[in-house]
Each structure stands twice: as structure tokens, then as C-alpha cells.
Amino acid sequence: MNITLRVWRQPDSDAPGKMHTYQVADVSEDMSFLEMLDVLNEQLTIDGEDPIAFDSDCREGICGMCGLVINGLAHGPGKNVTTCQLHMRSFADGDVIDVEPWRAEPFTVIKDLVVDRSSFDRIIQAGGYITAPTGTAPEANSIPVNKADADAAFDAATCIGCGACVAACPNGSASLFMAAKVAHLGLLPQGQPERHSRVLDMVDQHDAEGFGGCTQIGECTAACPKGIQIDLISRMDRDVLSAIAHRK
Amino acid sequence: MWRSTIVLKVAMAISGLILVLYLLAHMYGNLKVFAGQEAFDGYSHHLRTMGEPLLPYAGALWIIRVVLLVAVILHIYCAVTLWRRMRLATAGGGGQRYESTKARRGNQRTYASFTMRWGGVVIALFVVYHLLHLTWNTISPGGASGSPYERVVNGFSIWWVVLSYTVALLAVGFHLRHGVWAALASLGANTSQRRRRHLNVLATVVALLITVGFLIPPFAILFGLVG
Ligand code: HEM
Ligand code: FES
């Protein structure tokens, strides 16, 4: 199939950017979206042009490095897929496809489609950890965790921190990301000692980074490649309220 | 901490739910126009004498007014603060910040959800107009009167007054359709995917009840079914 791409090109964070149009011929429908970009980049390199910068690592939907806004949707049209797992069969011959970087003030564009997501690292540093000494893996049944909690914690832990929730959110909020981390640790016994300070510190860092507030619209959960559910945000809100009530 | 996005949103939720309770009571009171002038004016009088002699004349009403005013101010203050943070976080673009025009409505967001802010402004302007009309009677389409019943009947006999109230109540309906769900979720009530559906149904029911309930008297008066 033949595709027309409109891609955001921006030489560096200070320079202005704009959309550029490229033709990509003979695209196989079995290619992933990133492989299609690889093909275009080879062509650009041969033509002596600057290849398009974009992030990726595992290319199997588990690392959270990739992430593009495709036709205005974070990670494109697929449900529960990352950009690297989106295939060209989701598009049709002759399609014009718009490709842009995640957009939010804390996500500065470094070049073309690559954004700086170190704000997520700082939110984790603020509270997304436990202080229980772990050492080697303990005997599995030494601390019992009921099945429902273990499953819910695991579902939350599937968040790969890609940032699609922020990219999709009309408010530019990172609430779903934060809520997933808060739920993941807060559902398990090991996460209890810091449960209250964690949520307050992470929320403060989130706000200091310049992310917006959640208005419960649900675009985040619709864009999330891991299907993290919005009820985790409500759970985080409960944790904030109980943290305030128990403040010493 | 007190100015965190979450605390601001919780304050918006609580103040908003107080206003919803007020609207339910107000809507119920308005339906008394069907009981005739004496009943409606008597009800208006009762609003001012309730709580007496423990409270002075109109004391209870003034307590309600102060609670409402505080709720309105808090609600608007939080809304404006969060609106500004949205603009800062998205370079002013909000849900329209991408070059692509192919997904202007996102994945699934509702009309109600993206009209919350401007819809809220419409409602605030309406409340001022409405107080000038039916509380202070500064604006008196159809003729001023000392009787609340006559103010209502005189006003709603005129088509454009009914139209203006209809527009405002549709704005209220949309605001509550998203607002009631969001308030409950922000207070922690969204505990599962099933609960998410239930809260959304509840929000739709509250929004419809309030919109339709408020619109019955004006249309009944316009079509000559009252008095
Ligand atoms: C058809 C719709 C409505 C009718 C017929 C109506 C009628 C009235 C009347 C007659 C009063 C004066 C009561 C008195 O002084 O005894 C009043 C007051 C008031 N109404 Fe409405 N109203 C309507 C809709 C609304 C809506 C949608 C809102 C809010 C969004 C609202 C908010 C208020 C407020 C805040 C007051 C002032 C209460 C006070 O402090 O005395 N009304 N309304
Ligand atoms: S490259 Fe690892 S998730 Fe896409």
C-alpha cells in the first residue's frame, strides 16, 4: 500500500516545528508503524535528508519508550496497543496519516517526535517506591496477599509509563500514570508504611511539574495501551483524602 | 497540598453537590405554581418565616443564601484555577492541541465533558439574570409584581423569556450530566468498571430530572395551563 505521512519535524526544543509531508510507497500491511517509519528513514538517509527522530526500544509493547500521536490519538487507532504494536493493516491504501509527538508542557520536544519524559521519573522518585528491605526473593507465602488484591495490583503494575494518558488528556494531566503507581504499591502489604506520604508527595510533584488536573473525562483510559482503568484515579483520590485526614 | 489539583477538584465536587441539592429543592418548590397563587406565594412566605422564632425573619433563608454563595465562590475559584493549569499544561490548546484535525472529539469524550467550562460560564451569567428577574424583579418582562407567583406567570407568558430559561437549563443539564459523575468519582466513589457505569447512569438521571423538572412550569405557563 501507498501512504502519505504528515510528520511533525522540529530540529530541537528551542526551534519552531511544523508538519512535513512524505510519501511512503510499497508499505506492507504486516509492518508495524515503527517499521514503516524505519523504511521512510532509510529512504530519507539515501536522499541525504535528516531522518525522523522517534523513540523505541523493545518494540513488543512492554518498555514504554515508543509513543506517537497518530491521527490525533495517542498510540493511534488501535485499542490496548502501543505504537510499536500497531500494524499498518489498521490503515488503508492511500491514507493520509498525521504523526505528532506527545504534547504537554512538562513533555518538552527534544527533536521531531522525541519528548523528554523525565518528569515521570521525578514523580516516581517523589514517592513511587517502598522502603521495606527486599534482599533476595522471600518465600512466596510468607506474607499472604488475597487473590483479588494481588490481581488488582498486578493490573495496575502493567503501566509501562509511556505517557499516552498525558498525551490524550484534554487537561494534560498525568493522573492515570500516578494512580496506577499509587494503586500498585498501595494494594500490597509492602506498600503500606509510605501509603499516605507517597500519594501526597507524588501529587505535589505531579503539580510542580506542570501537569493539569483530572476532570474524569476518561480519554486517558481509552488511550492506555495496558487498559489501566480510570477507577484507579478514584482510588488515588480516596488515598489523598485519607492521607489528609490522618495527617500528623 | 491544599492547592493540589486533587484537593481543588474535591472542593469543586463538594460545592457542586451542595448546589445540586439546592437545585432539587428549588425545582420541587417551583412545581408549586400548579397549586395556584396562594400556595406558591405562601411557600415563598414560608421560606422566610421557617425557623422562627428561633431565627429572625428570613434567618433560615439567609443561612441558605450564605451557604450557596460560599459554594458558588469556591466552585468558581477552583474551576478557574484548574482551567488555568490546563492551559499552562497544554500551551492553551487543551483537547485541541494537536495539528491533526482527525480526532477533535478524542476517543470517547462526551459533549457534556468538553462544555463544562464555557457551560459553567453560561450558567453563572444565567444565575445573575435570573436573580435580577425573579428575586429582585429589576428585570420584569410582562410586568413587575410583589407576588412571586405573578412575577413567574408574567415572565413565562413571554416566549423569549421561556427560550432564555430553556437555553440555560440545557446548559445546566449538560453540566450536571458530566459534573455529577465527575464529582462522585473525584470523591472516590468510582470503585470498579461496573460502578463507573452506574455513576454515569445516576448522573444522566439527575441531569434529566433537573432539566425537565425546571422546564415544566415555564412551558405550562407559556401554553396557558397555569392560572
Ligand atoms: C424554570 C426555571 C426556574 C424558575 C421558574 C425559578 C424561579 C425562581 C423564583 C421565583 C425565585 C425567587 C424565590 C423567592 O424569592 O421566593 C428564584 C430564586 C433563585 N433561583 Fe431560580 N428558578 C428557576 C431556575 C433556576 C436555576 C436553573 C438556578 C441555578 C442554576 C436557579 C437559582 C436560583 C437562585 C440562586 C435563587 C435565589 C435564592 C435566594 O437567595 O433567594 N434557579 N428562582
Ligand atoms: S518500543 Fe517498547 S513499548 Fe513500544
Short mmCIF file of C-alpha atoms and ligand atoms in Angstrom, two decimals:
data_model
loop_
_atom_site.label_atom_id
_atom_site.label_comp_id
_atom_site.label_asym_id
_atom_site.label_seq_id
_atom_site.Cartn_x
_atom_site.Cartn_y
_atom_site.Cartn_z
CA MET A 1 0.00 0.00 0.00
CA ASN A 2 0.98 3.63 -0.51
CA ILE A 3 0.75 6.08 2.36
CA THR A 4 1.08 9.84 2.72
CA LEU A 5 2.56 10.88 6.07
CA ARG A 6 2.33 14.30 7.65
CA VAL A 7 5.05 14.32 10.30
CA TRP A 8 5.97 16.91 12.94
CA ARG A 9 9.60 17.99 12.31
CA GLN A 10 11.40 20.12 14.86
CA PRO A 11 15.22 20.37 14.91
CA ASP A 12 15.50 20.93 18.70
CA SER A 13 13.49 22.08 21.70
CA ASP A 14 14.07 25.78 21.06
CA ALA A 15 13.40 25.84 17.33
CA PRO A 16 9.86 26.07 15.99
CA GLY A 17 8.50 22.96 14.30
CA LYS A 18 5.98 22.22 11.59
CA MET A 19 4.28 19.39 9.75
CA HIS A 20 6.15 17.91 6.74
CA THR A 21 4.59 15.70 4.08
CA TYR A 22 6.25 12.47 2.92
CA GLN A 23 5.17 9.70 0.55
CA VAL A 24 5.91 6.12 1.56
CA ALA A 25 5.47 3.55 -1.21
CA ASP A 26 5.05 -0.24 -1.04
CA VAL A 27 4.18 -0.43 2.64
CA SER A 28 3.36 -3.97 3.75
CA GLU A 29 0.30 -4.27 5.95
CA ASP A 30 2.30 -6.60 8.22
CA MET A 31 4.77 -3.85 9.10
CA SER A 32 4.44 -2.20 12.46
CA PHE A 33 4.03 1.56 12.45
CA LEU A 34 7.65 1.98 13.57
CA GLU A 35 8.94 -0.35 10.82
CA MET A 36 7.10 1.81 8.32
CA LEU A 37 8.93 4.83 9.79
CA ASP A 38 12.21 2.88 9.56
CA VAL A 39 11.55 2.38 5.83
CA LEU A 40 10.87 6.08 5.40
CA ASN A 41 14.05 6.94 7.36
CA GLU A 42 16.17 4.71 5.11
CA GLN A 43 14.73 6.50 2.13
CA LEU A 44 15.44 9.89 3.75
CA THR A 45 19.01 8.86 4.56
CA ILE A 46 19.59 7.77 0.96
CA ASP A 47 18.20 11.10 -0.23
CA GLY A 48 20.67 12.87 2.09
CA GLU A 49 17.92 14.21 4.36
CA ASP A 50 17.80 14.16 8.15
CA PRO A 51 15.93 11.02 9.29
CA ILE A 52 12.92 11.47 11.57
CA ALA A 53 13.81 11.09 15.24
CA PHE A 54 11.47 8.88 17.29
CA ASP A 55 11.85 6.76 20.43
CA SER A 56 11.58 2.99 20.68
CA ASP A 57 13.29 0.15 22.46
CA CYS A 58 11.63 -3.24 22.99
CA ARG A 59 9.18 -2.96 20.10
CA GLU A 60 6.99 -5.51 21.78
CA GLY A 61 4.79 -3.26 23.86
CA ILE A 62 6.47 -3.68 27.25
CA CYS A 63 9.05 -0.94 27.75
CA GLY A 64 7.00 2.22 27.25
CA MET A 65 9.62 4.01 25.14
CA CYS A 66 7.60 4.43 21.96
CA GLY A 67 4.65 6.72 21.68
CA LEU A 68 3.27 8.85 18.89
CA VAL A 69 0.07 10.76 18.39
CA ILE A 70 -1.30 9.23 15.20
CA ASN A 71 -4.26 10.95 13.54
CA GLY A 72 -4.79 12.89 16.76
CA LEU A 73 -4.93 9.80 19.00
CA ALA A 74 -2.20 8.68 21.40
CA HIS A 75 -0.77 5.39 20.05
CA GLY A 76 -3.15 5.69 17.09
CA PRO A 77 -6.44 3.97 16.37
CA GLY A 78 -5.87 0.54 17.97
CA LYS A 79 -7.31 -0.47 21.34
CA ASN A 80 -4.79 -1.54 24.01
CA VAL A 81 -1.77 -1.19 21.72
CA THR A 82 1.46 0.75 21.83
CA THR A 83 2.71 2.44 18.68
CA CYS A 84 5.26 -0.36 18.16
CA GLN A 85 2.45 -2.93 18.23
CA LEU A 86 0.18 -1.01 15.87
CA HIS A 87 0.28 -2.55 12.41
CA MET A 88 -0.18 -0.95 9.03
CA ARG A 89 -3.21 -3.18 8.39
CA SER A 90 -5.06 -0.70 10.63
CA PHE A 91 -4.75 1.74 7.72
CA ALA A 92 -5.82 1.67 4.08
CA ASP A 93 -4.01 2.25 0.81
CA GLY A 94 -3.90 5.97 0.00
CA ASP A 95 -4.43 7.10 3.62
CA VAL A 96 -3.01 10.39 4.83
CA ILE A 97 -1.68 9.80 8.35
CA ASP A 98 -0.78 12.60 10.78
CA VAL A 99 2.13 11.84 13.15
CA GLU A 100 2.97 14.08 16.10
CA PRO A 101 4.85 13.88 19.40
CA TRP A 102 3.12 13.66 22.81
CA ARG A 103 2.12 17.20 23.73
CA ALA A 104 2.14 18.59 27.25
CA GLU A 105 4.14 21.39 28.82
CA PRO A 106 6.20 19.03 31.04
CA PHE A 107 6.99 16.86 27.97
CA THR A 108 9.40 19.10 26.08
CA VAL A 109 10.01 18.07 22.48
CA ILE A 110 13.71 17.19 22.20
CA LYS A 111 13.64 16.56 18.47
CA ASP A 112 10.89 15.72 15.95
CA LEU A 113 8.81 13.03 17.68
CA VAL A 114 11.01 12.53 20.76
CA VAL A 115 9.88 14.08 24.04
CA ASP A 116 11.56 14.38 27.44
CA ARG A 117 9.61 12.34 29.98
CA SER A 118 11.97 12.74 32.93
CA SER A 119 9.06 14.41 34.79
CA PHE A 120 7.66 10.86 35.20
CA ASP A 121 10.93 9.76 36.81
CA ARG A 122 10.72 12.64 39.28
CA ILE A 123 7.13 11.71 40.18
CA ILE A 124 8.33 8.16 40.92
CA GLN A 125 11.31 9.49 42.90
CA ALA A 126 8.92 11.59 44.99
CA GLY A 127 7.05 8.55 46.31
CA GLY A 128 6.70 5.67 43.89
CA TYR A 129 8.80 3.24 45.93
CA ILE A 130 8.75 1.12 49.08
CA THR A 131 11.41 1.19 51.82
CA ALA A 132 10.88 -2.37 53.04
CA PRO A 133 14.23 -4.18 52.77
CA THR A 134 13.74 -6.71 49.99
CA GLY A 135 17.01 -8.63 49.66
CA THR A 136 16.56 -11.91 47.84
CA ALA A 137 13.09 -13.02 46.86
CA PRO A 138 11.25 -14.07 50.05
CA GLU A 139 9.29 -17.28 50.39
CA ALA A 140 6.13 -16.62 48.37
CA ASN A 141 3.64 -17.44 51.12
CA SER A 142 5.38 -15.65 53.98
CA ILE A 143 3.20 -12.54 53.53
CA PRO A 144 -0.28 -13.62 52.41
CA VAL A 145 -1.97 -11.36 49.83
CA ASN A 146 -5.51 -12.16 48.82
CA LYS A 147 -6.10 -13.06 45.19
CA ALA A 148 -8.33 -10.07 44.36
CA ASP A 149 -5.74 -7.59 45.68
CA ALA A 150 -2.86 -9.38 44.01
CA ASP A 151 -4.69 -9.32 40.67
CA ALA A 152 -5.66 -5.66 41.01
CA ALA A 153 -2.10 -4.72 42.00
CA PHE A 154 -0.79 -6.63 39.01
CA ASP A 155 -3.23 -4.91 36.65
CA ALA A 156 -2.00 -1.55 37.96
CA ALA A 157 1.61 -2.67 37.70
CA THR A 158 1.20 -3.28 33.96
CA CYS A 159 1.53 0.50 33.45
CA ILE A 160 4.64 0.97 31.32
CA GLY A 161 4.88 4.72 31.91
CA CYS A 162 4.65 5.55 28.21
CA GLY A 163 2.82 8.83 28.78
CA ALA A 164 -0.14 8.19 26.47
CA CYS A 165 -2.53 9.18 29.29
CA VAL A 166 -0.97 12.66 29.39
CA ALA A 167 -0.92 12.93 25.60
CA ALA A 168 -4.60 12.02 25.38
CA CYS A 169 -5.82 14.06 28.36
CA PRO A 170 -7.55 17.34 27.41
CA ASN A 171 -6.13 18.77 30.66
CA GLY A 172 -2.60 17.45 30.16
CA SER A 173 -2.89 15.53 33.43
CA ALA A 174 -0.73 12.57 34.44
CA SER A 175 -3.33 11.30 36.90
CA LEU A 176 -3.73 7.84 35.37
CA PHE A 177 0.03 7.20 35.45
CA MET A 178 0.25 8.35 39.06
CA ALA A 179 -2.90 6.47 40.06
CA ALA A 180 -1.52 3.23 38.59
CA LYS A 181 1.67 3.52 40.66
CA VAL A 182 -0.24 4.51 43.82
CA ALA A 183 -2.62 1.55 43.39
CA HIS A 184 0.12 -0.93 42.53
CA LEU A 185 2.04 -0.21 45.74
CA GLY A 186 -0.93 0.68 47.92
CA LEU A 187 -2.73 -2.62 47.30
CA LEU A 188 0.14 -4.69 48.67
CA PRO A 189 1.26 -5.08 52.31
CA GLN A 190 4.79 -3.90 51.48
CA GLY A 191 3.37 -0.58 50.26
CA GLN A 192 1.50 0.31 53.47
CA PRO A 193 4.18 2.16 55.52
CA GLU A 194 4.50 5.00 52.99
CA ARG A 195 0.94 4.79 51.71
CA HIS A 196 -0.10 8.25 52.89
CA SER A 197 3.12 10.18 52.34
CA ARG A 198 3.50 8.52 48.93
CA VAL A 199 0.28 9.82 47.47
CA LEU A 200 0.72 13.36 48.80
CA ASP A 201 4.35 13.59 47.64
CA MET A 202 3.59 12.20 44.19
CA VAL A 203 0.64 14.55 43.69
CA ASP A 204 2.74 17.54 44.79
CA GLN A 205 5.50 16.56 42.35
CA HIS A 206 2.93 15.99 39.58
CA ASP A 207 1.56 19.50 40.09
CA ALA A 208 5.04 21.05 40.39
CA GLU A 209 5.99 19.51 37.04
CA GLY A 210 3.12 21.46 35.49
CA PHE A 211 0.66 18.69 34.66
CA GLY A 212 -3.02 19.63 34.73
CA GLY A 213 -5.81 18.29 36.94
CA CYS A 214 -8.09 15.33 36.26
CA THR A 215 -11.67 16.11 35.24
CA GLN A 216 -12.76 12.46 34.92
CA ILE A 217 -13.21 12.56 31.14
CA GLY A 218 -11.65 9.14 30.58
CA GLU A 219 -9.56 9.86 27.46
CA CYS A 220 -6.53 8.51 29.35
CA THR A 221 -8.00 5.10 29.97
CA ALA A 222 -9.24 4.87 26.36
CA ALA A 223 -5.71 5.58 25.09
CA CYS A 224 -3.84 3.42 27.62
CA PRO A 225 -2.11 0.53 25.84
CA LYS A 226 -2.39 -1.52 29.04
CA GLY A 227 -6.08 -0.84 29.65
CA ILE A 228 -5.44 0.77 33.07
CA GLN A 229 -8.88 1.70 34.35
CA ILE A 230 -9.99 5.14 35.49
CA ASP A 231 -11.33 3.79 38.80
CA LEU A 232 -7.70 3.83 39.94
CA ILE A 233 -7.88 7.64 39.85
CA SER A 234 -10.85 7.50 42.21
CA ARG A 235 -8.79 5.18 44.41
CA MET A 236 -5.93 7.68 44.44
CA ASP A 237 -8.41 10.45 45.39
CA ARG A 238 -9.56 8.29 48.33
CA ASP A 239 -5.92 7.84 49.37
CA VAL A 240 -5.36 11.61 49.23
CA LEU A 241 -8.43 12.24 51.38
CA SER A 242 -7.45 9.61 53.91
CA ALA A 243 -3.86 10.90 53.96
CA ILE A 244 -5.14 14.39 54.76
CA ALA A 245 -7.48 13.03 57.45
CA HIS A 246 -4.61 11.10 59.09
CA ARG A 247 -2.03 13.85 58.84
CA LYS A 248 0.06 14.28 61.98
CA MET B 1 -1.12 20.22 49.46
CA TRP B 2 -4.25 22.35 49.89
CA ARG B 3 -3.81 23.78 46.41
CA SER B 4 -3.12 20.44 44.77
CA THR B 5 -5.13 19.59 41.68
CA ILE B 6 -6.85 16.81 43.61
CA VAL B 7 -7.86 18.90 46.62
CA LEU B 8 -9.18 21.64 44.31
CA LYS B 9 -11.20 19.03 42.45
CA VAL B 10 -12.60 17.62 45.68
CA ALA B 11 -13.64 21.13 46.76
CA MET B 12 -15.36 21.56 43.38
CA ALA B 13 -17.13 18.24 43.85
CA ILE B 14 -18.45 19.05 47.33
CA SER B 15 -19.56 22.59 46.43
CA GLY B 16 -21.14 21.31 43.22
CA LEU B 17 -23.10 18.61 45.03
CA ILE B 18 -24.39 21.21 47.53
CA LEU B 19 -25.65 23.24 44.56
CA VAL B 20 -27.29 20.13 43.10
CA LEU B 21 -29.17 19.55 46.38
CA TYR B 22 -30.29 23.17 46.26
CA LEU B 23 -31.47 22.73 42.66
CA LEU B 24 -33.51 19.65 43.57
CA ALA B 25 -35.25 21.56 46.37
CA HIS B 26 -35.75 24.63 44.18
CA MET B 27 -37.17 22.54 41.34
CA TYR B 28 -39.62 20.89 43.70
CA GLY B 29 -40.67 24.29 45.07
CA ASN B 30 -41.27 25.67 41.57
CA LEU B 31 -43.75 22.88 40.83
CA LYS B 32 -45.99 24.52 43.43
CA VAL B 33 -47.12 27.02 40.74
CA PHE B 34 -49.57 24.30 39.74
CA ALA B 35 -51.20 24.62 43.17
CA GLY B 36 -52.18 28.23 42.46
CA GLN B 37 -51.17 31.72 43.56
CA GLU B 38 -51.99 31.31 47.22
CA ALA B 39 -49.96 28.14 47.61
CA PHE B 40 -46.96 29.49 45.69
CA ASP B 41 -46.84 32.85 47.43
CA GLY B 42 -47.47 31.09 50.72
CA TYR B 43 -44.50 28.86 50.02
CA SER B 44 -42.34 31.90 49.26
CA HIS B 45 -43.51 33.45 52.53
CA HIS B 46 -42.81 30.22 54.38
CA LEU B 47 -39.21 30.28 53.08
CA ARG B 48 -38.81 33.50 55.02
CA THR B 49 -40.61 32.51 58.21
CA MET B 50 -39.19 29.00 58.62
CA GLY B 51 -37.11 28.59 61.73
CA GLU B 52 -38.97 31.37 63.53
CA PRO B 53 -38.99 32.29 66.34
CA LEU B 54 -35.62 30.65 66.94
CA LEU B 55 -34.26 32.52 63.94
CA PRO B 56 -35.24 36.06 62.93
CA TYR B 57 -37.43 36.72 59.88
CA ALA B 58 -35.72 35.32 56.75
CA GLY B 59 -32.93 33.98 59.00
CA ALA B 60 -33.02 30.43 57.65
CA LEU B 61 -33.23 31.78 54.10
CA TRP B 62 -30.15 33.89 54.73
CA ILE B 63 -28.27 30.91 56.10
CA ILE B 64 -29.10 29.02 52.91
CA ARG B 65 -28.05 32.04 50.84
CA VAL B 66 -24.68 32.28 52.60
CA VAL B 67 -24.04 28.54 52.10
CA LEU B 68 -24.95 28.86 48.43
CA LEU B 69 -22.79 31.93 47.95
CA VAL B 70 -19.78 30.26 49.59
CA ALA B 71 -20.35 27.14 47.48
CA VAL B 72 -20.62 29.17 44.27
CA ILE B 73 -17.49 31.20 45.01
CA LEU B 74 -15.47 28.09 45.94
CA HIS B 75 -16.74 26.22 42.88
CA ILE B 76 -15.82 29.04 40.52
CA TYR B 77 -12.45 29.71 42.20
CA CYS B 78 -11.41 26.05 41.84
CA ALA B 79 -12.73 25.88 38.29
CA VAL B 80 -10.77 28.95 37.23
CA THR B 81 -7.59 27.69 38.92
CA LEU B 82 -7.83 24.26 37.28
CA TRP B 83 -8.75 25.85 33.94
CA ARG B 84 -5.55 27.95 34.14
CA ARG B 85 -3.48 24.87 34.97
CA MET B 86 -4.98 23.06 31.99
CA ARG B 87 -3.99 25.99 29.77
CA LEU B 88 -0.46 26.04 31.18
CA ALA B 89 -0.13 22.26 30.79
CA THR B 90 -1.26 22.24 27.16
CA ALA B 91 0.00 25.59 25.86
CA GLY B 92 -3.62 26.74 25.79
CA GLY B 93 -4.67 24.01 23.39
CA GLY B 94 -6.49 21.64 25.76
CA GLY B 95 -8.14 18.78 23.91
CA GLN B 96 -7.46 20.54 20.59
CA ARG B 97 -3.69 20.83 20.92
CA TYR B 98 -2.69 18.53 18.06
CA GLU B 99 -2.19 19.62 14.47
CA SER B 100 -4.27 16.71 13.27
CA THR B 101 -7.95 17.55 12.94
CA LYS B 102 -8.94 13.90 12.61
CA ALA B 103 -9.80 13.22 16.24
CA ARG B 104 -11.12 16.53 17.54
CA ARG B 105 -13.56 14.64 19.77
CA GLY B 106 -10.85 12.31 21.09
CA ASN B 107 -11.55 8.64 21.67
CA GLN B 108 -14.74 8.76 23.66
CA ARG B 109 -15.21 12.11 25.35
CA THR B 110 -18.77 13.37 25.60
CA TYR B 111 -20.20 16.72 24.50
CA ALA B 112 -21.06 17.32 28.16
CA SER B 113 -17.46 16.80 29.27
CA PHE B 114 -15.92 19.36 26.98
CA THR B 115 -18.54 22.04 27.53
CA MET B 116 -18.05 22.09 31.32
CA ARG B 117 -16.04 25.31 31.43
CA TRP B 118 -17.90 27.52 28.97
CA GLY B 119 -21.18 25.88 30.03
CA GLY B 120 -20.34 26.90 33.59
CA VAL B 121 -19.83 30.50 32.46
CA VAL B 122 -23.26 30.43 30.74
CA ILE B 123 -24.87 29.14 33.94
CA ALA B 124 -23.18 31.81 36.08
CA LEU B 125 -24.44 34.56 33.73
CA PHE B 126 -27.89 32.97 33.80
CA VAL B 127 -27.97 32.99 37.62
CA VAL B 128 -27.31 36.76 37.63
CA TYR B 129 -30.04 37.33 35.02
CA HIS B 130 -32.38 35.05 36.95
CA LEU B 131 -31.82 36.84 40.28
CA LEU B 132 -32.39 40.19 38.57
CA HIS B 133 -35.59 38.74 37.13
CA LEU B 134 -37.33 36.67 39.79
CA THR B 135 -35.64 37.56 43.09
CA TRP B 136 -35.12 41.31 42.81
CA ASN B 137 -37.52 41.87 39.90
CA THR B 138 -35.17 44.52 38.48
CA ILE B 139 -35.91 42.95 35.12
CA SER B 140 -39.64 42.41 34.91
CA PRO B 141 -40.76 41.17 31.50
CA GLY B 142 -44.56 41.01 31.45
CA GLY B 143 -44.86 43.34 34.43
CA ALA B 144 -43.40 43.69 37.92
CA SER B 145 -45.23 42.40 40.96
CA GLY B 146 -44.84 41.94 44.71
CA SER B 147 -46.17 38.42 44.31
CA PRO B 148 -43.60 35.80 43.27
CA TYR B 149 -46.41 33.87 41.60
CA GLU B 150 -47.32 36.83 39.39
CA ARG B 151 -43.66 37.50 38.56
CA VAL B 152 -43.31 33.92 37.37
CA VAL B 153 -46.55 33.84 35.40
CA ASN B 154 -46.00 37.29 33.86
CA GLY B 155 -42.46 36.38 32.81
CA PHE B 156 -43.13 32.97 31.34
CA SER B 157 -46.09 34.16 29.31
CA ILE B 158 -43.47 35.69 27.01
CA TRP B 159 -41.81 33.35 24.52
CA TRP B 160 -38.29 34.75 24.70
CA VAL B 161 -38.18 34.52 28.48
CA VAL B 162 -39.09 30.84 28.19
CA LEU B 163 -36.47 30.44 25.46
CA SER B 164 -33.74 32.03 27.58
CA TYR B 165 -34.58 29.75 30.52
CA THR B 166 -34.65 26.74 28.19
CA VAL B 167 -31.14 27.51 26.91
CA ALA B 168 -29.89 27.96 30.47
CA LEU B 169 -31.46 24.71 31.66
CA LEU B 170 -29.99 22.76 28.78
CA ALA B 171 -26.62 24.16 29.85
CA VAL B 172 -27.38 23.08 33.44
CA GLY B 173 -28.40 19.63 32.18
CA PHE B 174 -25.15 19.09 30.28
CA HIS B 175 -23.14 20.49 33.19
CA LEU B 176 -24.75 18.02 35.58
CA ARG B 177 -24.52 15.09 33.16
CA HIS B 178 -20.73 15.23 33.38
CA GLY B 179 -20.48 17.10 36.69
CA VAL B 180 -22.40 14.68 38.90
CA TRP B 181 -20.37 11.72 37.60
CA ALA B 182 -17.09 13.60 37.94
CA ALA B 183 -17.89 14.87 41.43
CA LEU B 184 -18.72 11.40 42.70
CA ALA B 185 -15.65 9.90 41.02
CA SER B 186 -13.38 12.60 42.46
CA LEU B 187 -14.76 11.90 45.91
CA GLY B 188 -13.70 8.29 45.49
CA ALA B 189 -17.00 6.62 44.58
CA ASN B 190 -15.78 5.07 41.33
CA THR B 191 -14.63 1.72 42.67
CA SER B 192 -14.93 -0.54 39.61
CA GLN B 193 -15.81 -0.58 35.93
CA ARG B 194 -19.35 -1.56 36.87
CA ARG B 195 -19.59 1.27 39.34
CA ARG B 196 -18.36 3.64 36.64
CA ARG B 197 -21.38 2.73 34.51
CA HIS B 198 -23.74 3.10 37.46
CA LEU B 199 -22.41 6.53 38.39
CA ASN B 200 -22.83 7.66 34.80
CA VAL B 201 -26.43 6.44 34.73
CA LEU B 202 -27.07 8.25 38.01
CA ALA B 203 -25.60 11.47 36.58
CA THR B 204 -27.83 11.20 33.50
CA VAL B 205 -30.92 10.66 35.66
CA VAL B 206 -30.12 13.66 37.90
CA ALA B 207 -29.42 15.86 34.86
CA LEU B 208 -32.67 14.86 33.13
CA LEU B 209 -34.73 15.20 36.30
CA ILE B 210 -33.46 18.70 36.99
CA THR B 211 -33.70 19.92 33.40
CA VAL B 212 -37.19 18.55 32.77
CA GLY B 213 -38.46 19.36 36.26
CA PHE B 214 -37.42 23.02 35.94
CA LEU B 215 -38.78 23.34 32.40
CA ILE B 216 -42.28 22.07 33.17
CA PRO B 217 -43.56 25.29 34.86
CA PRO B 218 -42.32 27.75 32.19
CA PHE B 219 -43.79 25.71 29.32
CA ALA B 220 -47.02 25.07 31.21
CA ILE B 221 -47.37 28.83 31.73
CA LEU B 222 -46.49 29.63 28.12
CA PHE B 223 -49.17 27.22 26.89
CA GLY B 224 -51.73 28.70 29.30
CA LEU B 225 -52.02 25.67 31.56
CA VAL B 226 -51.41 27.64 34.78
CA GLY B 227 -53.68 30.21 36.43
C1 HEM C 1 -37.67 27.49 35.13
C2 HEM C 1 -36.71 27.54 35.97
C3 HEM C 1 -36.73 28.40 37.24
C4 HEM C 1 -37.74 29.11 37.85
C5 HEM C 1 -39.21 29.22 37.43
C6 HEM C 1 -37.16 29.74 39.00
C7 HEM C 1 -37.87 30.56 39.88
C8 HEM C 1 -37.30 31.23 40.92
C9 HEM C 1 -38.01 32.16 41.78
C10 HEM C 1 -39.49 32.51 41.69
C11 HEM C 1 -37.11 32.64 42.69
C12 HEM C 1 -37.38 33.63 43.81
C13 HEM C 1 -37.88 32.90 45.02
C14 HEM C 1 -38.30 33.86 46.13
O1 HEM C 1 -37.77 34.97 46.21
O2 HEM C 1 -39.13 33.43 46.93
C15 HEM C 1 -35.82 32.01 42.40
C16 HEM C 1 -34.65 32.24 43.11
C17 HEM C 1 -33.42 31.63 42.80
N1 HEM C 1 -33.17 30.74 41.79
FE1 HEM C 1 -34.49 30.06 40.46
N2 HEM C 1 -35.82 29.40 39.07
C18 HEM C 1 -35.53 28.58 38.02
C19 HEM C 1 -34.31 28.00 37.70
C20 HEM C 1 -33.13 28.18 38.43
C21 HEM C 1 -31.84 27.58 38.10
C22 HEM C 1 -31.59 26.65 36.93
C23 HEM C 1 -30.95 28.02 39.03
C24 HEM C 1 -29.45 27.72 39.18
C25 HEM C 1 -28.66 27.29 38.26
C26 HEM C 1 -31.68 28.89 39.93
C27 HEM C 1 -31.13 29.53 41.01
C28 HEM C 1 -31.81 30.39 41.84
C29 HEM C 1 -31.18 31.10 42.93
C30 HEM C 1 -29.70 31.02 43.35
C31 HEM C 1 -32.20 31.89 43.54
C32 HEM C 1 -32.05 32.83 44.71
C33 HEM C 1 -32.40 32.20 46.02
C34 HEM C 1 -32.39 33.27 47.09
O3 HEM C 1 -31.29 33.55 47.61
O4 HEM C 1 -33.44 33.83 47.40
N3 HEM C 1 -32.99 28.96 39.53
N4 HEM C 1 -35.96 31.17 41.32
S1 FES C 2 9.05 0.24 21.97
FE1 FES C 2 8.79 -0.69 23.92
S2 FES C 2 6.67 -0.33 24.21
FE2 FES C 2 6.92 0.30 22.16
#
